[in-house]
Coordinates of C-alpha atoms in Angstrom, one line a residue:
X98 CA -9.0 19.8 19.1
X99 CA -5.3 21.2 18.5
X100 CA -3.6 20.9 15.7
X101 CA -1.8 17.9 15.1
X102 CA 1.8 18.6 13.0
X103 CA 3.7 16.4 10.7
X104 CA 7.9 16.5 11.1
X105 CA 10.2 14.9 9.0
X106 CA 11.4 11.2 10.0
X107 CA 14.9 13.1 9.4
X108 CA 14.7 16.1 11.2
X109 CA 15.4 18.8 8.7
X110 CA 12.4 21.5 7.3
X111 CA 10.9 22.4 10.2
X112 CA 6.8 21.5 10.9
X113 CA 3.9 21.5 8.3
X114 CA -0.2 20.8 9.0
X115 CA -1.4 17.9 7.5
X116 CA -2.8 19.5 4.1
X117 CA 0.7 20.5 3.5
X118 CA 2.7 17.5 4.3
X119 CA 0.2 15.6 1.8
X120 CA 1.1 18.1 -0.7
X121 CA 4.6 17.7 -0.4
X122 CA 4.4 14.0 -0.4
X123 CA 8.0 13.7 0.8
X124 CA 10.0 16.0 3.2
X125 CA 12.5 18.1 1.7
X126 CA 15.5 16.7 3.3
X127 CA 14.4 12.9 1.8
X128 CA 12.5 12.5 4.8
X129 CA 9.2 11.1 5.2
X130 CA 6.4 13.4 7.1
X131 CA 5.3 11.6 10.3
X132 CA 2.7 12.9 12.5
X133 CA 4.0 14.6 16.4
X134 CA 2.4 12.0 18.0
X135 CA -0.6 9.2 17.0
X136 CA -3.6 10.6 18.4
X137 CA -6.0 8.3 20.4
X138 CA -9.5 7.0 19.2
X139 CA -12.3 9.2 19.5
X140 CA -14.5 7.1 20.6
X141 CA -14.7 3.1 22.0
X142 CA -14.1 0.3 20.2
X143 CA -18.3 -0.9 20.7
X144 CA -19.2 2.7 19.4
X145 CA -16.9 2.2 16.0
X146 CA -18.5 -1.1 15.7
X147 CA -22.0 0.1 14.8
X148 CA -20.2 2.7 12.6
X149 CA -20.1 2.5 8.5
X150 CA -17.0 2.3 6.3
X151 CA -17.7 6.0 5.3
X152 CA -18.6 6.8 9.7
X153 CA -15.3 4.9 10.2
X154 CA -13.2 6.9 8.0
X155 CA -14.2 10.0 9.6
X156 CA -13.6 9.6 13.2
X157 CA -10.3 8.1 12.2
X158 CA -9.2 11.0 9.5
X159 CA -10.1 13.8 11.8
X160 CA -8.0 12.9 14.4
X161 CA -4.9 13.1 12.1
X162 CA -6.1 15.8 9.5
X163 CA -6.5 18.3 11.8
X164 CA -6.6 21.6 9.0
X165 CA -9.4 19.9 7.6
X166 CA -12.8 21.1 7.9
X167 CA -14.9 18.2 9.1
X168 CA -17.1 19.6 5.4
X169 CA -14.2 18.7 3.7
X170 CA -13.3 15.4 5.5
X171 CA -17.2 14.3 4.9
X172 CA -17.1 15.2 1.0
X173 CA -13.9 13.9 0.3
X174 CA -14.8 10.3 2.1
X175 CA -18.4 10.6 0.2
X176 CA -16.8 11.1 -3.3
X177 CA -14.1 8.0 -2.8
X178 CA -16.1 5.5 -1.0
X179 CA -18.9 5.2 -3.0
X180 CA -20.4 2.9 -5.4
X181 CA -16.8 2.1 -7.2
X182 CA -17.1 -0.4 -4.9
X183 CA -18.7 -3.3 -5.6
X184 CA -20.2 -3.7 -1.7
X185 CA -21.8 -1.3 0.3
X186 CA -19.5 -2.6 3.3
X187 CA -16.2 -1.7 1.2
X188 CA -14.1 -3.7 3.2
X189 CA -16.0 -7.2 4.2
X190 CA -14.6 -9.7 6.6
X191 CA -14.6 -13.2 5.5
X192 CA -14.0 -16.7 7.7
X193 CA -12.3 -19.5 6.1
X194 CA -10.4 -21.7 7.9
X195 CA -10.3 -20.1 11.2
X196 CA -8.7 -17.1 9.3
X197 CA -10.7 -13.8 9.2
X198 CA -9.5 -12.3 5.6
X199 CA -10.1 -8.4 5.2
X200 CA -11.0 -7.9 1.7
X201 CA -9.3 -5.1 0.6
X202 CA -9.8 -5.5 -3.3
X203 CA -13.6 -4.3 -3.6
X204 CA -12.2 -1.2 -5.5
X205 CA -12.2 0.0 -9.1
X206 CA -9.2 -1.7 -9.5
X207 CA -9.4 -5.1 -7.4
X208 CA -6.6 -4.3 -5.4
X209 CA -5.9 -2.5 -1.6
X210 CA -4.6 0.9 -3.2
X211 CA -7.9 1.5 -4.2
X212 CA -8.7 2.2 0.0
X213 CA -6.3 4.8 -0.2
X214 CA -5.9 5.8 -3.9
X215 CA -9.7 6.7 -3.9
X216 CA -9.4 8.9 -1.6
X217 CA -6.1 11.0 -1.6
X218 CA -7.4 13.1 -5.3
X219 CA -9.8 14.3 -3.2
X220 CA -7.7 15.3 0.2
X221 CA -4.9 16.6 -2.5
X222 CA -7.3 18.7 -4.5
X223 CA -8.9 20.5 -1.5
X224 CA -5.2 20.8 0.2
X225 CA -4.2 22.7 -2.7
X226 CA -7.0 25.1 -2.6
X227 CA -6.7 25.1 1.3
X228 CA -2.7 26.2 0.8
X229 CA -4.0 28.6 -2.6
X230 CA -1.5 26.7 -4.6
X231 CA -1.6 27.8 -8.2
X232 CA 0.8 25.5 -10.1
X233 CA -0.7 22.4 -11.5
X234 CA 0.2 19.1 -9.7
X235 CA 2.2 16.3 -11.4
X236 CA 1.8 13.0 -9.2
X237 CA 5.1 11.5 -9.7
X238 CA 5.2 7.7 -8.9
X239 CA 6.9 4.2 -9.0
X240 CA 4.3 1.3 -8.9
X241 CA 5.4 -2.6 -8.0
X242 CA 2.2 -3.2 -10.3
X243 CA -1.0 -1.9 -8.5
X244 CA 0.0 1.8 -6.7
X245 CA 0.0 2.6 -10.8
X246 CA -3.2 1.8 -11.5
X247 CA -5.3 2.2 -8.3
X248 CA -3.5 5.8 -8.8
X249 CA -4.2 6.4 -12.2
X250 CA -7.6 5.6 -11.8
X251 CA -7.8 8.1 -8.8
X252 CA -6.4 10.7 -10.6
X253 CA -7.9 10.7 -14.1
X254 CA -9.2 13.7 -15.3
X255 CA -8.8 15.6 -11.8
X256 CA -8.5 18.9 -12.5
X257 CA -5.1 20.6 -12.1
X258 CA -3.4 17.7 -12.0
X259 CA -1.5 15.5 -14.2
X260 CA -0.2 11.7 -13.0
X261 CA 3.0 10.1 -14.1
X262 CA 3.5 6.7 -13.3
X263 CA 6.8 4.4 -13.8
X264 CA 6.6 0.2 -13.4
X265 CA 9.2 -2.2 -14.4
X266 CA 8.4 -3.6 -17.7
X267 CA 8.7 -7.2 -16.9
X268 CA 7.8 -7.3 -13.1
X269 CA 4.4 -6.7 -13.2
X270 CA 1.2 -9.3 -14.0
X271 CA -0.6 -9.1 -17.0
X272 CA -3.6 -8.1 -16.4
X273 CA -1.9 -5.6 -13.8
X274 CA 0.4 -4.3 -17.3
X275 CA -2.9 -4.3 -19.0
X276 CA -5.1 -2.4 -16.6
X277 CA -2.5 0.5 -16.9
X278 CA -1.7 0.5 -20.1
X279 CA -5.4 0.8 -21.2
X280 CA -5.6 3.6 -18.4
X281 CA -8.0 6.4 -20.6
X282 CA -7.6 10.3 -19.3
X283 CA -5.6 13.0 -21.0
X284 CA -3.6 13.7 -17.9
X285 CA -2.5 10.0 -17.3
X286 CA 1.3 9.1 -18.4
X287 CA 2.7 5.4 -17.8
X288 CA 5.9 4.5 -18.5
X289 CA 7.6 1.2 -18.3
X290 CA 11.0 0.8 -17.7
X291 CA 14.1 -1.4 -18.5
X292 CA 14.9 -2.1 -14.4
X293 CA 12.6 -3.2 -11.1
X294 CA 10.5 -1.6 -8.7
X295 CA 14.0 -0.5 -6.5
X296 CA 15.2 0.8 -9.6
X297 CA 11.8 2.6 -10.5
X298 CA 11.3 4.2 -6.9
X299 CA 15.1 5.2 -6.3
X300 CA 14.6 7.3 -10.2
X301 CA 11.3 8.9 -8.6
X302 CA 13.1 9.6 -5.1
X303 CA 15.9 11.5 -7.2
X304 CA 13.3 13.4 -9.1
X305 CA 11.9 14.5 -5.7
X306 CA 15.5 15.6 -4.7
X307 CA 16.5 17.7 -7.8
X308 CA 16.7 21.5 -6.8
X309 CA 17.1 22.0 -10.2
X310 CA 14.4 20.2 -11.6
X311 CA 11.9 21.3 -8.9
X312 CA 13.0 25.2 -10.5
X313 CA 12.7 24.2 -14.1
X314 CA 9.1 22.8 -13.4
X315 CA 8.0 25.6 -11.1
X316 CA 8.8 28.4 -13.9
X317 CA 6.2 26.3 -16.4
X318 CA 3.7 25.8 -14.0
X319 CA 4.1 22.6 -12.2
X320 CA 5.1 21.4 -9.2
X321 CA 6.0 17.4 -8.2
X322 CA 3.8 16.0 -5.5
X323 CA 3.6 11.8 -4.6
X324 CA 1.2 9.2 -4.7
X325 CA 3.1 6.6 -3.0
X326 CA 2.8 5.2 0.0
X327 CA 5.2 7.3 1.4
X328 CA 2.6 9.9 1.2
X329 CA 0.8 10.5 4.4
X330 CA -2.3 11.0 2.6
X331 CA -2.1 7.4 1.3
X332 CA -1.2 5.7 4.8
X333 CA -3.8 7.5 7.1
X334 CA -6.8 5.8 4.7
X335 CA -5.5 2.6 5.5
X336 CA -5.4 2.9 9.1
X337 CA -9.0 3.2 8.6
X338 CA -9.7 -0.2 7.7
X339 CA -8.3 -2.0 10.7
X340 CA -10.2 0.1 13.0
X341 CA -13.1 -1.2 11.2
X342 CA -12.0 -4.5 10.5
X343 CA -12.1 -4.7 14.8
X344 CA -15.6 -3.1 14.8
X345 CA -16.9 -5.9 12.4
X346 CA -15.5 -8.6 14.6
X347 CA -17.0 -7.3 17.8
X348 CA -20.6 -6.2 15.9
X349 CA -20.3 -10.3 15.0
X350 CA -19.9 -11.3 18.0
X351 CA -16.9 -12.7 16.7
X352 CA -14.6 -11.3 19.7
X353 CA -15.3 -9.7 22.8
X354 CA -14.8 -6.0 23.5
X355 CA -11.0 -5.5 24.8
X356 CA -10.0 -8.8 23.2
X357 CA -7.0 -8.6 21.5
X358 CA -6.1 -10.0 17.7
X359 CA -3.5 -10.5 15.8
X360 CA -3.0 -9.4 12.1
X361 CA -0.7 -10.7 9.5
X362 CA 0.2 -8.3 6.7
X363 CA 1.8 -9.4 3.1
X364 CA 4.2 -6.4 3.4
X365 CA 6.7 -4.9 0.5
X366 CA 7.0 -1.1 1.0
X367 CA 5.7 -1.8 4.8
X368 CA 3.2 0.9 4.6
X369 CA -0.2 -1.8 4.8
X370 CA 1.5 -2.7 8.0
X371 CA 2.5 0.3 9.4
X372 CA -0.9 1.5 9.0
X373 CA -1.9 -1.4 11.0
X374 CA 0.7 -1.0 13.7
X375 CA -0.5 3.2 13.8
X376 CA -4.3 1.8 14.6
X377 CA -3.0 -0.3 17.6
X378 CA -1.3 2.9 19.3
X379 CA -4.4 4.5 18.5
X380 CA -5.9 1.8 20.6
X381 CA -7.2 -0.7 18.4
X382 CA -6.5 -4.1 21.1
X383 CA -4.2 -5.8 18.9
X384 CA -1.7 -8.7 19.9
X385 CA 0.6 -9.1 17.3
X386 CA 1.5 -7.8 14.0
X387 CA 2.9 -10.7 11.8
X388 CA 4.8 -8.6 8.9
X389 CA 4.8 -11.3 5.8
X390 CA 7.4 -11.5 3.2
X391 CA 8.0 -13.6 -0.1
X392 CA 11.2 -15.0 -1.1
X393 CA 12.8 -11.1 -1.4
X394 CA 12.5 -11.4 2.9
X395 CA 14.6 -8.0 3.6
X396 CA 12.0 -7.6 5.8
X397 CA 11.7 -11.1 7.6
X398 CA 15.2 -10.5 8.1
X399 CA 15.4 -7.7 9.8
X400 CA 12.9 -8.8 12.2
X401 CA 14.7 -12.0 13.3
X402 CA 17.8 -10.2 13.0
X403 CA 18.0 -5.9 13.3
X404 CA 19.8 -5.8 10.1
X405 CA 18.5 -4.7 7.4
X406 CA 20.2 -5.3 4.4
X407 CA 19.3 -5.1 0.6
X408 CA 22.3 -6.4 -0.5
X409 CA 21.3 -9.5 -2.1
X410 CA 19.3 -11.1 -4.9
X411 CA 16.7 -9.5 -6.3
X412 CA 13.6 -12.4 -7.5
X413 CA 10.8 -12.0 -9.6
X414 CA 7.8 -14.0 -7.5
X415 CA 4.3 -14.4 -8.2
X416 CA 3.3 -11.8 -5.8
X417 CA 5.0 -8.9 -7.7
X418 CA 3.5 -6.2 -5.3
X419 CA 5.7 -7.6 -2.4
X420 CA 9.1 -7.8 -4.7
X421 CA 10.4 -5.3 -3.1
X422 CA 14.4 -4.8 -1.5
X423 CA 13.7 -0.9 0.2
X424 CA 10.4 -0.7 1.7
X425 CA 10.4 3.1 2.1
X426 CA 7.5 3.4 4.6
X427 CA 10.2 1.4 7.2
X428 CA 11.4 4.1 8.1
X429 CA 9.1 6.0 9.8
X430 CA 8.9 2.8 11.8
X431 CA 12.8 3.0 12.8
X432 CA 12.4 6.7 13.7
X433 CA 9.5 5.6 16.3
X434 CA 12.2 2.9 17.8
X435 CA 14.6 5.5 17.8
X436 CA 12.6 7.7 20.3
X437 CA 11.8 9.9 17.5
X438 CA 15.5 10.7 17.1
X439 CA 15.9 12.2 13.8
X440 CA 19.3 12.2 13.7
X441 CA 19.7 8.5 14.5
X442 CA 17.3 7.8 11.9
X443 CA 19.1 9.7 8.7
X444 CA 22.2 8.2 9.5
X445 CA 20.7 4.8 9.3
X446 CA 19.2 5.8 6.0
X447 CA 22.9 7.2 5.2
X448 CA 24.2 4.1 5.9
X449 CA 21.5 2.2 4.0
X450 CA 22.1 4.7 1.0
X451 CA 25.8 4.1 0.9
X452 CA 26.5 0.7 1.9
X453 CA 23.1 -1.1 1.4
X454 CA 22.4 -1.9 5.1
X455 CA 22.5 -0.6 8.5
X456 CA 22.1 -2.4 12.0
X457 CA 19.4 -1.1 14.4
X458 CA 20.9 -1.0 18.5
X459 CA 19.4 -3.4 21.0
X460 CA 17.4 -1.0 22.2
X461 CA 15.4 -0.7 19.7
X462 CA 15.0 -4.2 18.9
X463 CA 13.1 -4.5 22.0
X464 CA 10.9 -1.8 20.7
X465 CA 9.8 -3.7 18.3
X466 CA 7.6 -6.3 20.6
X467 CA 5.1 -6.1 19.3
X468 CA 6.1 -7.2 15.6
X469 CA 7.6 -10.3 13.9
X470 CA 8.7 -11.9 10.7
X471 CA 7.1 -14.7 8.6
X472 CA 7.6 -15.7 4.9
X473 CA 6.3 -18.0 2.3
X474 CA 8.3 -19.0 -0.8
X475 CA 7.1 -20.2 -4.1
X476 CA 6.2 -23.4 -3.3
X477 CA 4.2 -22.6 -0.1
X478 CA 2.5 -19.6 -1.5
X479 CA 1.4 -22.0 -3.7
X480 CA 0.1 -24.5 -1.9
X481 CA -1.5 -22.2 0.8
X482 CA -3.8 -21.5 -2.4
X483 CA -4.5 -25.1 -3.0
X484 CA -4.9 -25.7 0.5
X485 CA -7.1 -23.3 1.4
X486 CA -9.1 -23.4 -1.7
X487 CA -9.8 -27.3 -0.9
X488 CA -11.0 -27.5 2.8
X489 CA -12.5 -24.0 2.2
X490 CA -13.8 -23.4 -1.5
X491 CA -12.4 -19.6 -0.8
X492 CA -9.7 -18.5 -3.5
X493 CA -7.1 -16.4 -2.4
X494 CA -4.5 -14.7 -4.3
X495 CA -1.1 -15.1 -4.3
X496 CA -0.3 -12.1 -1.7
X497 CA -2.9 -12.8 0.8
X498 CA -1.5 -16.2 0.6
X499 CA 1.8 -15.5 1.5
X500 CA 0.3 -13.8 4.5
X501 CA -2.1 -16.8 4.9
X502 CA 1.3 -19.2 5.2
X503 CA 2.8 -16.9 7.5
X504 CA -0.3 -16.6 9.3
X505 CA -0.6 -20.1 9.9
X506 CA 3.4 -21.0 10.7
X507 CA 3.1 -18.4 13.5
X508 CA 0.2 -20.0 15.4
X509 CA 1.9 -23.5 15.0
X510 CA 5.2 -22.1 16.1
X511 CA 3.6 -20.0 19.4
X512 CA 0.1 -22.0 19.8
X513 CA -0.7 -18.6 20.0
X514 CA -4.8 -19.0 20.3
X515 CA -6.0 -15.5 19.5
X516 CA -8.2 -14.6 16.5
X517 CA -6.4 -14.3 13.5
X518 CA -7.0 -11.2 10.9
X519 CA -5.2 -11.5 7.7
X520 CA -5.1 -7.9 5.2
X521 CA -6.0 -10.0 1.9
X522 CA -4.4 -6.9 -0.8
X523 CA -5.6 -8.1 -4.3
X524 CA -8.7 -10.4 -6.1
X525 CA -7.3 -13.5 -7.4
X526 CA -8.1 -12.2 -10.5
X527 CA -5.5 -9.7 -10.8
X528 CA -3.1 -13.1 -10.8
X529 CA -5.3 -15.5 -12.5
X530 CA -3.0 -17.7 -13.8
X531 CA -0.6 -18.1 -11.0
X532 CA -3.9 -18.9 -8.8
X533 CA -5.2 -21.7 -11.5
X534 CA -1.8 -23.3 -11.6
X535 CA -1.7 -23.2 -8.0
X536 CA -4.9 -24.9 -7.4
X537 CA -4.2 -27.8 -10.0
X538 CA -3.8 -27.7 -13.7
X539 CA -1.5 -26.4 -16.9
X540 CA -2.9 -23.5 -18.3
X541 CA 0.0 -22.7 -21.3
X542 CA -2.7 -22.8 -24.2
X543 CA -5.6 -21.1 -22.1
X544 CA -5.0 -17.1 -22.3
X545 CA -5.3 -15.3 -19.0
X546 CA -9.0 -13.9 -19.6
X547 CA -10.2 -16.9 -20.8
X548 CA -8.3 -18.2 -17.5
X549 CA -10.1 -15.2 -15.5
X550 CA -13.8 -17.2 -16.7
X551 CA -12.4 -20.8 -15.6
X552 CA -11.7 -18.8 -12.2
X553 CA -15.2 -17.9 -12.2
X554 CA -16.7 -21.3 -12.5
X555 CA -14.7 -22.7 -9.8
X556 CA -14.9 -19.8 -6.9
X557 CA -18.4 -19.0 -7.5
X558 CA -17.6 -15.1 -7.9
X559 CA -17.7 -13.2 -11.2
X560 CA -15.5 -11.9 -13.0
X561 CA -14.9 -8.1 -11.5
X562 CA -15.9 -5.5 -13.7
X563 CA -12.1 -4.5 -13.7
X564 CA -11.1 -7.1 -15.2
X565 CA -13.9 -7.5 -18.2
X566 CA -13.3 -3.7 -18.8
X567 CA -9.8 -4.5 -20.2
X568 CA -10.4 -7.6 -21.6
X569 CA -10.7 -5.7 -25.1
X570 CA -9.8 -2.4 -24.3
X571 CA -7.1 -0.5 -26.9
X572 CA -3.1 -0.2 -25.3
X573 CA -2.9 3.7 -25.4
X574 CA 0.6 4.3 -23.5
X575 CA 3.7 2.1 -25.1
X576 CA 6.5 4.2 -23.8
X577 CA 9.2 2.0 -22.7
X578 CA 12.9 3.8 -21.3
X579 CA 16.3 3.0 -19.6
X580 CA 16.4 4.4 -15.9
X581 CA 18.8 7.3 -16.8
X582 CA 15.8 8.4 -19.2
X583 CA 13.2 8.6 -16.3
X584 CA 13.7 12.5 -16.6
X585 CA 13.9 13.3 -19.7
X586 CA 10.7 11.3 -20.4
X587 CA 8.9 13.3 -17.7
X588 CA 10.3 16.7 -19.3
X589 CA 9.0 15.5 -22.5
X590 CA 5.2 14.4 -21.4
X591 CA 5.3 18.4 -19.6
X592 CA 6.6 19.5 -22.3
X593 CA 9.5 21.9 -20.1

């Protein structure tokens, strides 16, 4: 098989192999790394379906992680998909309602980064021995509440590494603040700041950019690398799981072979999606992707409209993950409408840099056929709980509800008859309180892990070992900053 090469989105730094692009995490002219082309399946659809998880991920990952051996591929799938999970099928498909919900939140952390997050340690770890890289790696990241931990988590104790992580101090859950700030491992830093996510990512991004910095570090050692989604370590996982999600269909007999889905994703930094949209050109048979937003609907927006524009509002929801006003991974998706054109796409991300928006040309609105917009706000994220909860008895958190809404308004709006899979991103648990209230009931006296219990009792699931871990565990990192401190903070943990 030849070697398939990763290029910036923006055109500057020439080509790198995959192991290298993951180590760089982002291109350096601000770019992100996207693969030459999106190789094909390496085998039929009926063939994947009588594959594993683990038998999945392989066939997948080779194709795109060309410089690895398929030894390497093998042990870094074995070590990350194993029994952290809490089922042997690692991402189960479940009915309810005439919606096929791919649970993603089976992880050590109860939440979709733990498909990727498990995993990308282990690719980072043998792409720095592949490329004889002697400085220790700092992971550097921004977290909208669950990259943070699901990354933490992943990185603990690694050797040779050390993980920074940044969220906004009052934009996350509890139990999501909780589950990081308990986070155990000498190498693990969390910081909260005074800001939100945008403000969190845009302090990382200008990390990553620092010429200076990037010298300061390298003479004590240390060199930055990302865990975000931007990272193409973290998105080629996650095209794994909608390759399988079809497999599981067809095995079911749920669909036949060739017949063509759709897929609604609950989308913030657009890299769930995208992953999705990269295993239809790889040929997964797949209809239409229904990208779903909450009330901050940049995205929505720029579906029904080709603008994109962050100019506006920024609101706290109760989906925290999706509160988000620059979804980074967009862009790989406007250089693929582009025709690839890298200069088209960095003066859109000029544009977007300086004035907040850009507009996208007619042409490449037609390019994107094969998506549309939905959102839920407050009130029908809500409700889509109760709703489905009632005729169904299945809980569903407040993301995969928003999807679940969006889901549901497309069909009505098309009559659009074909199955229906929705990417359901976090356990119910991880937002127990907004998920009680949504189903019925005032909860101000009840605290959230006696809340976590009451969730029990009704959904007939227990309470995930995630959650009961923290319930008592000590707070070991309580440094709060401004965002003009994100720097020196991160001099001061490497001590540089």
């Amino acid at each position: 098989m030849s070697e398939l090469l990763y290029g910036s989105t923006r055109g500057g730094g020439g080509k790198v192999t995959a192991s290298q692009a993951i180590l760089k995490g982002l291109a350096d002219d601000g770019g992100l790394f996207v693969p030459d082309s999106i190789p094909a399946l390496p085998m039929s659809m009926k063939a994947i379906s009588e594959l594993s998880y683990q038998e999945t991920a392989l066939a997948v990952m080779k194709q795109f992680l060309t410089d690895f051996t398929e030894e390497e591929l093998r042990s870094c799938i074995a070590n990350a998909y194993d029994d952290k999970f809490d089922t042997a099928e690692i991402a189960p498909v479940k009915e309810a309602g005439g919606i096929y919900y791919l649970e993603l939140f089976h992880g050590s952390t109860i939440a979709f980064k733990d498909m990727a997050l498990s995993i990308l340690p282990h690719l980072m770890v043998t792409a720095a021995k592949k490329n004889k890289i002697e400085n220790e790696i700092v992971i550097l990241t921004a977290t909208s509440g669950d990259t943070g931990k699901a990354a933490l988590a992943g990185f603990a104790e690694v050797p040779g590494t050390k993980i920074i992580v940044f969220y906004p101090k009052d934009g996350v859950s509890p139990i999501q603040k909780k589950q990081m700030v308990t986070q155990k491992g000498k190498n693990t830093f969390v910081v909260g700041i005074n800001g939100n996510f945008d403000d969190a990512q845009s302090g990382v991004k200008a990390m990553f950019g620092d010429k200076e910095l990037k010298k300061e570090l390298n003479s004590h050692g240390y060199q930055f690398s990302s865990a975000n989604s931007i990272n193409i370590g973290r998105l080629v996982p996650q095209v794994v799981y909608y390759v399988y999600a079809y497999g599981k269909l067809l095995q079911k007999g749920v669909i036949a072979d060739g017949e063509k889905i759709n897929v609604t994703v609950p989308t913030g930094n657009f890299g769930n999606i995208l992953a999705a949209y990269y295993a239809m050109l790889m040929g997964v048979p797949v209809g239409k992707l229904i990208c779903a937003s909450n009330e901050n609907k940049v995205l929505f927006d720029f579906f029904h409209t080709g603008v994109y524009d962050k100019n506006r509002e920024f609101i706290l929801t109760s989906s925290p993950s999706m509160d988000i006003l620059i979804s980074s991974n967009l862009e790989r998706l406007v250089y693929k409408i582009a025709g690839n054109n890298a200069g088209q796409d960095a003066l859109f991300m000029r544009e977007l840099s300086e004035k907040g928006s850009y507009k996208i040309t007619e042409e490449m609105r037609e390019a994107l056929a094969d998506f549309t917009g939905g959102f839920a706000d407050e009130a029908e994220t809500a409700e889509e709980i109760k709703t489905v909860y009632q005729q169904t008895g299945y809980v569903i958190d407040t993301h995969t509800a928003v999807a679940s809404f969006a889901a549901r308004k497309y069909r009505e709006a098309t009559k659009d008859t074909r199955k229906m899979l929705v990417a359901s991103t976090a356990s119910p648990y991880k937002f127990t309180r907004s998920v009680m209230e949504a189903i019925g009931g005032k909860y101000d006296e009840i605290e959230d892990f006696a809340l976590a219990d009451r969730l029990a009792e009704i959904s007939g699931v227990p309470v995930p070992a995630a959650v009961e871990e923290i319930r008592t565990a000590p707070i070991l990192h309580k440094t709060v900053c401004e965002i003009s401190e994100m720097q020196a903070v991160v001099k001061s943990f490497l001590a540089v």
